[in-house]
Amino acid sequence: MKVRIGIVGCGVVGTGTVKLLLENAHIIKKKTGIDILLTKVADKDWERPREIEVPLNLRTYDYMDVINESDIVVELVGGKTFAKSLILEALERGKHVVTANKRLLAEDGFEIFKKAKEKGLYIGFEASVGGGIPIVKALREGLVANRINTIYGILNGTTNYILTRMLEDHMDFSHALELAQKLGYAEADPSLDIDGWDSAHKICILSMIAFGRYVPFEDVYVEGIRDLDLLDVELGKELGYTLKLLAISKRTDGEIEVRVHPTFIRSEDALAKVSDVYNAIMIEGDFVGKTMFYGKGAGSYPTASSVVSDIVDIAKKVLFCSKDHDEFQWENQPIGIGKNFYSRYYIRFDVPDKPGVLAGVSRVLADYNISIASVLQKEKVCKLARREGEATVPLVILTHKAYEKNMQRAIEDIKKLPIIVGQPVIIRVEEEAY
Amino acid sequence: MKVRIGIVGCGVVGTGTVKLLLENAHIIKKKTGIDILLTKVADKDWERPREIEVPLNLRTYDYMDVINESDIVVELVGGKTFAKSLILEALERGKHVVTANKRLLAEDGFEIFKKAKEKGLYIGFEASVGGGIPIVKALREGLVANRINTIYGILNGTTNYILTRMLEDHMDFSHALELAQKLGYAEADPSLDIDGWDSAHKICILSMIAFGRYVPFEDVYVEGIRDLDLLDVELGKELGYTLKLLAISKRTDGEIEVRVHPTFIRSEDALAKVSDVYNAIMIEGDFVGKTMFYGKGAGSYPTASSVVSDIVDIAKKVLFCSKDHDEFQWENQPIGIGKNFYSRYYIRFDVPDKPGVLAGVSRVLADYNISIASVLQKEKVCKLARREGEATVPLVILTHKAYEKNMQRAIEDIKKLPIIVGQPVIIRVEEEAY
């Protein structure tokens, strides 16, 4: 049984996908009986060096050749404008689509999935989240019997690499970023990664699958790691916490929380041990309990592995199934996204090293019903963190669970206290990431 | 779209499955459009206490009621004799089957899958390996594009719990086993778990999926943890290794290795951090690289989650698909299973504390081309391990990679040396379990 595949965009992932299909098509046929026939690969530049030579007869400059000569169109150009019109055009012409374009699906998925549904066509997007980790399939099919309550994800390898260097090698953010760029883990313009957008796109997609509702991307709370101070990474370590850029999706009463921000998790928890460029997603369902999926979250080959698993899944349906039976379905009505998070907080203030400071701060916290779990001894902090020529010392407070709104108000009041120097640092703490 | 489900065997997993279907059927319908209708549950004893009351109208004592009134028969009785005849009878009568029976599939899977194929019926067995972890689906579908090279599994929660207690709490084997039994993690007769059979059944099933060949269970090398000495767990820890009962399946040239035995893995590796009753499976594919799947490997609810995901998968095919398209397929011709493993070794000898001992032992190892990587200093070992009234001290040797046959021969020769007291301890070391 033959299926014709065409690829638009022969960059890193596109080249990896071509390589995989050339090398493993026979293995896939043996496993599934499906014959994947790569018909055309479109790119605007066939001169640039690639890991493998794409056979001349497959090359084209015209994406319409790909659409015309394939049953499944693989979109690997990335970005939004052209990728979107390409996908809509492919659907318009009755072609199924496989894409790794997390940004497009998170921001404009509604329109694309709606169009696919109208046409009775499939959109495969395993490669959009977690690189080679089959997380979309696990969430949609493997855990289908569960009511999903929580998703914790380390979904961006670049930021996880930077945070690992900060934690393990005491590098500050800018040096860790430089190193990541030197190693090719970070783009020249790293903002999509380090400002949390990439993680946000991915958790938005996972949330739509988990909760079966349209999740408006603009409502996702996003905070990156650009302004992180090494001092907080190390003070947190002292307290038994590891700092991660965590993507969080939680079912709360009636609504959900979808957020990405630097988060302290307990250093003994499984997610805390996910280091360097690795990704991991922890899912908690009402029957399965906690499961974790771990692997390389990016890269040419792992992503190609996911692209081709989508191709095979769609091919099976096209070849053997009478009708659409599990197209990604959600209620169009957007789900309410809560903003008043309820979590523990790590707060650091720079304060003069004199009495009365803690009293003032804790009074304000008390006014907002925020109770203090622990305070990091100033003496201890000093040794570790007093910096050259600084007249102040850090005061670190770990709170019990509190509401975001109260915390924000409390911080505003505390900043008005004469004893506080500069901006307080606030980092949320999650204790269930094991 | 309705599918009728019947369950035979209402023990722990059966009851969990009934509970799941009663509580989450509406969620599953919303996600997939499939209406799972539980028609009958058969058990020989409806008096014994269960976590939930099975509705009277669902109960029966006669498994034939289940077969007659369902499209998919869920076998949860366990064991071999009755379970096998039940499954064959269900297939004979044109019913699809879902089972959690790893032992039956590993030992008699050939006959069962053959019968299902003849009849064009499906066998779902996600629940047979890794409890709630959707590992069968990940291996068959999510990683379908890969040539699978290695599988490392911690597949038995009971033994992993015992080993965790030994490592972390310095408990010896028998006390750790007692504790596991007290907590309900180990059976009164624990041999299926602690002697490695349960892990062997599971790795056998995973190997058949990964390599697409019939893997004769009797050829799987199985060694349990019953005779483990706490001393070796702690000496290994000293050397930076964590002892796990590892299930290993490897592609070697032309054949495969399938084995279960106590194994030292590097303490910093991801698998080493899988503790207590948790399971984890690490799969290495040629494109995806290393991925790991982690979760509760047993228990009523997680296993029910897998049972129902199989029900949904089969229901989709039955309701929407024209023909069998991915029934578990393998080449009937059994795959050759290698016995001459090639790995590093940890060897401990009890020797008198006098000169010349190491010289004698290392000479024999050299005769068999086994080179020594490191020797644990006796002084160091003494402090840690000299026991009351013992005239001997342990001598620990870590070798570089060597062939199993050479190692066995070398040990036989070494045992003949007058300096060696008692039985040498041999534990294999795997360094790629990250």
XYZ file of N, CA and C in Angstrom, chain A residues 1 16 19-21 23-24 26-34 126 132-134 137-148 209-213 270 273 278 282 286-296 300-306 308-309 312-313 316-317 319-327 329 331 434, chain B residues 1 16 19-21 23-24 26-34 126 132-134 137-148 209-213 270 273 278 282 286-296 300-306 308-309 312-313 316-317 319-327 329 331 434:
462
model
N 0.842 -1.204 0.000
C 0.000 0.000 0.000
C 0.870 1.245 0.000
N 16.797 15.878 7.806
C 16.743 14.683 8.648
C 15.606 13.761 8.244
N 16.520 11.971 5.068
C 17.480 10.924 5.399
C 16.767 9.714 6.009
N 15.854 9.985 6.952
C 15.148 8.892 7.607
C 14.358 8.078 6.580
N 13.630 8.780 5.704
C 12.799 8.063 4.727
C 13.657 7.261 3.752
N 16.595 5.968 4.435
C 17.265 4.856 5.129
C 16.306 3.828 5.726
N 15.171 4.283 6.272
C 14.317 3.379 7.060
C 12.970 3.032 6.441
N 12.171 0.929 4.342
C 11.971 -0.528 4.247
C 11.627 -1.125 5.619
N 12.219 -0.544 6.677
C 11.904 -1.026 8.036
C 10.439 -0.732 8.352
N 10.015 0.481 7.996
C 8.629 0.890 8.259
C 7.667 -0.003 7.482
N 8.038 -0.335 6.249
C 7.168 -1.202 5.455
C 7.048 -2.571 6.110
N 8.174 -3.052 6.620
C 8.169 -4.366 7.272
C 7.291 -4.346 8.521
N 7.362 -3.242 9.267
C 6.591 -3.155 10.511
C 5.105 -2.951 10.268
N 4.767 -2.183 9.218
C 3.376 -1.733 9.071
C 2.728 -2.119 7.755
N 3.540 -2.585 6.801
C 2.982 -2.895 5.485
C 2.791 -1.649 4.627
N 3.161 -0.499 5.165
C 2.950 0.749 4.429
C 4.214 1.168 3.683
N 2.874 15.678 15.983
C 3.715 15.083 17.033
C 5.039 15.820 17.168
N 11.578 14.131 19.616
C 11.322 12.728 19.318
C 10.437 12.024 20.332
N 10.106 12.700 21.420
C 9.272 12.073 22.449
C 7.841 11.962 21.923
N 7.273 10.761 21.881
C 5.906 10.617 21.348
C 4.847 11.073 22.340
N 0.939 11.594 21.018
C 0.265 10.292 20.938
C -0.033 9.744 22.330
N 0.925 9.881 23.241
C 0.716 9.378 24.600
C -0.477 10.080 25.248
N -0.547 11.376 25.063
C -1.600 12.168 25.699
C -2.957 11.894 25.045
N -2.972 11.781 23.718
C -4.235 11.590 22.998
C -4.737 10.162 23.060
N -3.789 9.206 23.005
C -4.205 7.810 22.881
C -3.835 6.968 24.095
N -2.557 6.995 24.454
C -2.102 6.131 25.542
C -2.809 6.430 26.856
N -3.087 7.725 27.105
C -3.724 8.110 28.366
C -5.181 8.523 28.148
N -5.761 8.073 27.030
C -7.123 8.493 26.650
C -8.154 8.214 27.748
N -7.912 7.188 28.567
C -8.892 6.798 29.583
C -8.887 7.721 30.799
N -7.909 8.621 30.842
C -7.739 9.455 32.027
C -8.328 10.843 31.893
N -8.775 11.349 33.011
C -9.041 12.772 33.148
C -7.683 13.379 33.515
N -7.145 14.222 32.641
C -5.821 14.799 32.877
C -5.942 15.976 33.844
N -4.958 19.470 23.811
C -5.193 18.021 23.725
C -5.732 17.511 25.053
N -5.090 17.926 26.141
C -5.434 17.373 27.455
C -6.839 17.750 27.883
N -7.227 18.995 27.607
C -8.508 19.482 28.127
C -9.590 19.558 27.056
N -9.206 19.245 25.800
C -10.214 19.191 24.739
C -10.925 20.510 24.511
N -10.250 21.593 24.802
C -10.856 22.912 24.619
C -9.849 23.802 23.914
N 11.954 14.014 40.019
C 12.414 13.480 38.731
C 12.685 14.604 37.720
N 16.008 16.426 37.698
C 17.181 15.705 37.194
C 17.274 15.724 35.674
N 17.952 18.118 27.331
C 16.853 17.164 27.368
C 15.531 17.825 27.736
N 5.841 15.611 32.400
C 5.202 14.796 33.420
C 3.704 15.038 33.360
N -6.065 10.907 36.343
C -6.752 10.424 37.550
C -6.569 8.923 37.781
N -6.329 8.146 36.721
C -6.112 6.709 36.934
C -4.642 6.306 36.785
N -3.974 6.862 35.812
C -2.579 6.446 35.586
C -1.645 6.986 36.671
N -2.069 8.042 37.371
C -1.172 8.682 38.329
C -0.161 9.514 37.549
N 1.074 9.518 38.016
C 2.095 10.333 37.349
C 2.917 9.483 36.385
N 3.027 9.954 35.144
C 3.922 9.313 34.186
C 4.843 10.390 33.632
N 6.046 9.989 33.267
C 6.978 10.960 32.709
C 7.571 10.452 31.414
N 7.741 11.369 30.468
C 8.276 11.050 29.161
C 9.499 11.923 28.933
N 10.590 11.291 28.565
C 11.892 11.952 28.575
C 12.656 11.685 27.294
N 13.327 12.705 26.773
C 14.139 12.477 25.596
C 14.702 13.777 25.037
N 15.329 13.687 23.870
C 15.864 14.871 23.217
C 14.705 15.685 22.654
N 17.618 17.407 14.500
C 17.178 16.929 13.203
C 16.575 15.520 13.267
N 17.323 14.581 13.831
C 16.878 13.184 13.800
C 15.689 12.895 14.719
N 15.732 13.304 15.990
C 14.574 13.023 16.839
C 13.284 13.630 16.277
N 13.398 14.869 15.759
C 12.192 15.504 15.228
C 11.701 14.754 13.993
N 12.646 14.299 13.167
C 12.265 13.518 11.982
C 11.532 12.239 12.401
N 11.965 11.646 13.510
C 11.317 10.430 14.001
C 9.832 10.684 14.277
N 9.536 11.854 14.834
C 8.138 12.198 15.120
C 7.373 12.544 13.846
N 7.816 11.353 10.923
C 7.500 10.137 10.170
C 6.468 9.280 10.909
N 6.466 9.335 12.242
C 5.424 8.563 12.959
C 4.051 9.153 12.637
N 3.080 7.869 9.185
C 2.598 6.481 9.236
C 1.177 6.426 9.803
N 0.926 7.193 10.873
C -0.420 7.196 11.463
C -1.470 7.659 10.464
N -2.013 5.065 7.726
C -2.880 3.959 8.169
C -4.345 4.355 8.030
N -4.678 5.543 8.488
C -6.077 5.973 8.433
C -6.535 6.123 6.991
N -5.330 4.708 4.318
C -5.354 3.449 3.557
C -6.386 2.461 4.095
N -6.563 2.457 5.411
C -7.341 1.361 5.978
C -8.642 1.778 6.657
N -8.798 3.082 6.918
C -9.968 3.465 7.699
C -11.002 4.177 6.852
N -12.273 3.878 7.191
C -13.359 4.355 6.363
C -13.609 5.843 6.584
N -13.379 6.303 7.821
C -13.697 7.711 8.060
C -12.886 8.282 9.212
N -12.827 9.606 9.230
C -12.194 10.353 10.317
C -12.714 9.820 11.646
N -11.824 9.341 12.500
C -12.371 8.849 13.766
C -11.736 9.472 14.999
N -10.584 10.123 14.850
C -10.053 10.722 16.075
C -9.326 12.013 15.757
N -9.846 12.752 14.774
C -9.216 14.031 14.500
C -9.265 14.847 15.776
N -10.016 16.839 18.434
C -11.290 17.541 18.606
C -11.329 18.325 19.905
N -13.778 21.650 22.020
C -14.900 22.569 21.981
C -14.352 23.920 21.548
N 7.397 15.511 41.087
C 8.135 14.263 41.166
C 7.531 13.211 40.247
N -21.275 5.848 18.608
C -20.812 4.516 18.181
C -20.538 3.647 19.397
N -10.516 -2.234 39.205
C -10.069 -0.902 38.788
C -10.603 -0.546 37.407
N -14.246 0.317 37.673
C -14.352 1.668 38.251
C -14.061 2.732 37.199
N -12.986 2.503 36.430
C -12.618 3.485 35.408
C -13.741 3.652 34.390
N -14.277 2.528 33.931
C -15.319 2.617 32.900
C -16.581 3.285 33.447
N -16.650 5.530 35.823
C -16.399 6.950 36.107
C -16.031 7.780 34.877
N -15.259 7.204 33.952
C -14.694 8.015 32.860
C -15.237 7.723 31.471
N -17.769 8.709 30.030
C -18.281 9.925 29.365
C -17.123 10.803 28.865
N -16.007 10.786 29.616
C -14.827 11.560 29.175
C -14.279 10.952 27.890
N -14.203 9.614 27.878
C -13.682 8.923 26.697
C -14.584 9.187 25.495
N -15.895 9.192 25.724
C -16.821 9.464 24.621
C -16.594 10.868 24.078
N -16.370 11.797 24.985
C -16.153 13.190 24.568
C -14.861 13.308 23.758
N -13.837 12.565 24.188
C -12.545 12.657 23.497
C -12.556 11.948 22.148
N -13.278 10.830 22.063
C -13.131 9.973 20.878
C -14.437 9.701 20.131
N -15.538 10.034 20.754
C -16.825 9.734 20.129
C -17.242 8.285 20.317
N -16.437 7.537 21.049
C -16.738 6.121 21.232
C -17.456 5.873 22.557
N -1.281 -3.630 26.016
C -0.555 -2.510 26.625
C -0.350 -2.733 28.121
N 0.742 1.530 33.803
C 0.070 2.622 33.119
C 0.912 3.310 32.064
N 2.178 2.944 31.962
C 3.053 3.579 30.975
C 2.689 3.086 29.577
N 2.356 3.984 28.670
C 1.943 3.530 27.323
C 3.141 3.127 26.469
N 2.471 1.072 22.931
C 2.076 2.006 21.877
C 3.267 2.851 21.427
N 4.074 3.304 22.385
C 5.227 4.128 22.028
C 6.179 3.350 21.132
N 6.401 2.091 21.485
C 7.353 1.270 20.731
C 6.799 0.898 19.351
N 5.509 0.561 19.297
C 4.907 0.132 18.029
C 4.591 1.284 17.101
N 4.157 2.417 17.684
C 3.655 3.505 16.842
C 4.515 4.762 16.941
N 4.726 5.241 18.170
C 5.449 6.505 18.328
C 6.860 6.443 17.768
N 7.502 5.280 17.905
C 8.890 5.138 17.441
C 8.972 4.261 16.192
N 7.844 4.140 15.490
C 7.764 3.230 14.339
C 8.827 3.531 13.285
N 9.279 4.788 13.201
C 10.230 5.167 12.143
C 11.656 4.724 12.451
N 11.861 4.215 13.661
C 13.216 3.886 14.100
C 13.571 2.418 13.992
N 14.831 2.195 13.743
C 15.412 0.878 13.938
C 15.792 0.854 15.413
N 15.167 -0.027 16.197
C 15.412 -0.064 17.638
C 16.698 -0.846 17.907
N 8.138 -6.891 19.887
C 7.649 -5.691 19.194
C 8.809 -4.967 18.522
N 9.896 -4.800 19.278
C 11.010 -3.983 18.786
C 11.681 -4.607 17.574
N 11.835 -5.944 17.608
C 12.603 -6.593 16.553
C 11.736 -7.327 15.543
N 10.412 -7.346 15.809
C 9.505 -7.937 14.835
C 9.764 -9.407 14.567
N 10.303 -10.076 15.559
C 10.580 -11.510 15.417
C 10.066 -12.226 16.654
N 20.000 8.289 34.268
C 18.567 8.493 34.526
C 17.918 7.248 35.133
N 18.073 6.585 38.872
C 17.260 7.432 39.752
C 15.819 6.960 39.832
N 8.550 2.333 41.183
C 8.424 2.878 39.833
C 9.123 2.005 38.797
N 13.931 2.567 28.928
C 14.715 3.429 28.065
C 14.899 2.736 26.733
N 17.547 4.471 16.186
C 18.618 5.083 15.389
C 18.368 6.556 15.084
N 17.109 6.998 15.047
C 16.860 8.418 14.802
C 16.435 9.175 16.061
N 15.596 8.563 16.881
C 15.112 9.281 18.063
C 16.195 9.418 19.131
N 17.222 8.557 19.065
C 18.228 8.560 20.127
C 17.632 7.879 21.348
N 17.933 8.380 22.530
C 17.441 7.747 23.748
C 16.180 8.447 24.245
N 15.138 7.670 24.483
C 13.938 8.214 25.125
C 13.640 7.342 26.330
N 13.038 7.942 27.349
C 12.707 7.182 28.538
C 11.258 7.398 28.921
N 10.620 6.318 29.369
C 9.229 6.357 29.768
C 9.142 5.863 31.204
N 8.472 6.632 32.035
C 8.551 6.438 33.473
C 7.166 6.492 34.104
N 6.910 5.629 35.066
C 5.627 5.700 35.761
C 5.435 4.524 36.696
N 4.209 4.416 37.254
C 3.898 3.302 38.132
C 3.726 2.056 37.282
N -3.777 -1.243 40.522
C -5.112 -1.356 39.949
C -5.401 -0.242 38.935
N -5.228 1.010 39.335
C -5.635 2.135 38.466
C -4.723 2.322 37.261
N -3.405 2.358 37.448
C -2.556 2.537 36.269
C -2.771 1.425 35.237
N -2.887 0.188 35.723
C -3.080 -0.918 34.784
C -4.420 -0.790 34.070
N -5.436 -0.363 34.813
C -6.754 -0.152 34.196
C -6.657 0.912 33.101
N -5.832 1.932 33.328
C -5.660 2.990 32.332
C -5.155 2.408 31.012
N -4.235 1.448 31.102
C -3.722 0.807 29.883
C -4.740 -0.142 29.253
N -7.912 0.123 29.281
C -8.952 0.883 28.580
C -8.397 1.579 27.337
N -7.114 1.948 27.357
C -6.561 2.555 26.137
C -6.539 1.516 25.016
N -10.091 1.271 23.661
C -10.403 2.392 22.765
C -9.730 2.192 21.406
N -8.469 1.775 21.420
C -7.761 1.554 20.151
C -8.458 0.505 19.295
N -11.756 1.781 17.926
C -11.569 2.657 16.753
C -11.435 1.820 15.492
N -10.590 0.777 15.575
C -10.359 -0.041 14.379
C -11.634 -0.763 13.985
N -14.723 0.014 14.647
C -15.813 0.893 14.222
C -15.498 1.644 12.935
N -14.236 2.003 12.769
C -13.938 2.935 11.683
C -13.043 2.377 10.591
N -12.398 1.264 10.856
C -11.410 0.819 9.885
C -11.867 -0.414 9.138
N -11.497 -0.447 7.857
C -12.025 -1.479 6.982
C -11.330 -2.812 7.231
N -10.076 -2.774 7.591
C -9.372 -4.040 7.750
C -8.178 -3.938 8.693
N -7.764 -5.086 9.161
C -6.572 -5.213 10.001
C -5.425 -4.440 9.358
N -4.855 -3.461 10.078
C -3.763 -2.755 9.421
C -2.477 -2.751 10.234
N -2.543 -3.039 11.508
C -1.264 -3.060 12.224
C -1.267 -4.110 13.321
N -1.923 -5.230 13.036
C -1.873 -6.267 14.050
C -0.409 -6.620 14.279
N 2.774 -7.779 14.224
C 3.304 -8.738 13.241
C 4.779 -9.040 13.474
N 8.041 -12.072 12.246
C 8.395 -13.248 11.472
C 8.343 -14.438 12.419
N 21.967 5.886 30.425
C 21.573 7.278 30.708
C 20.456 7.703 29.770
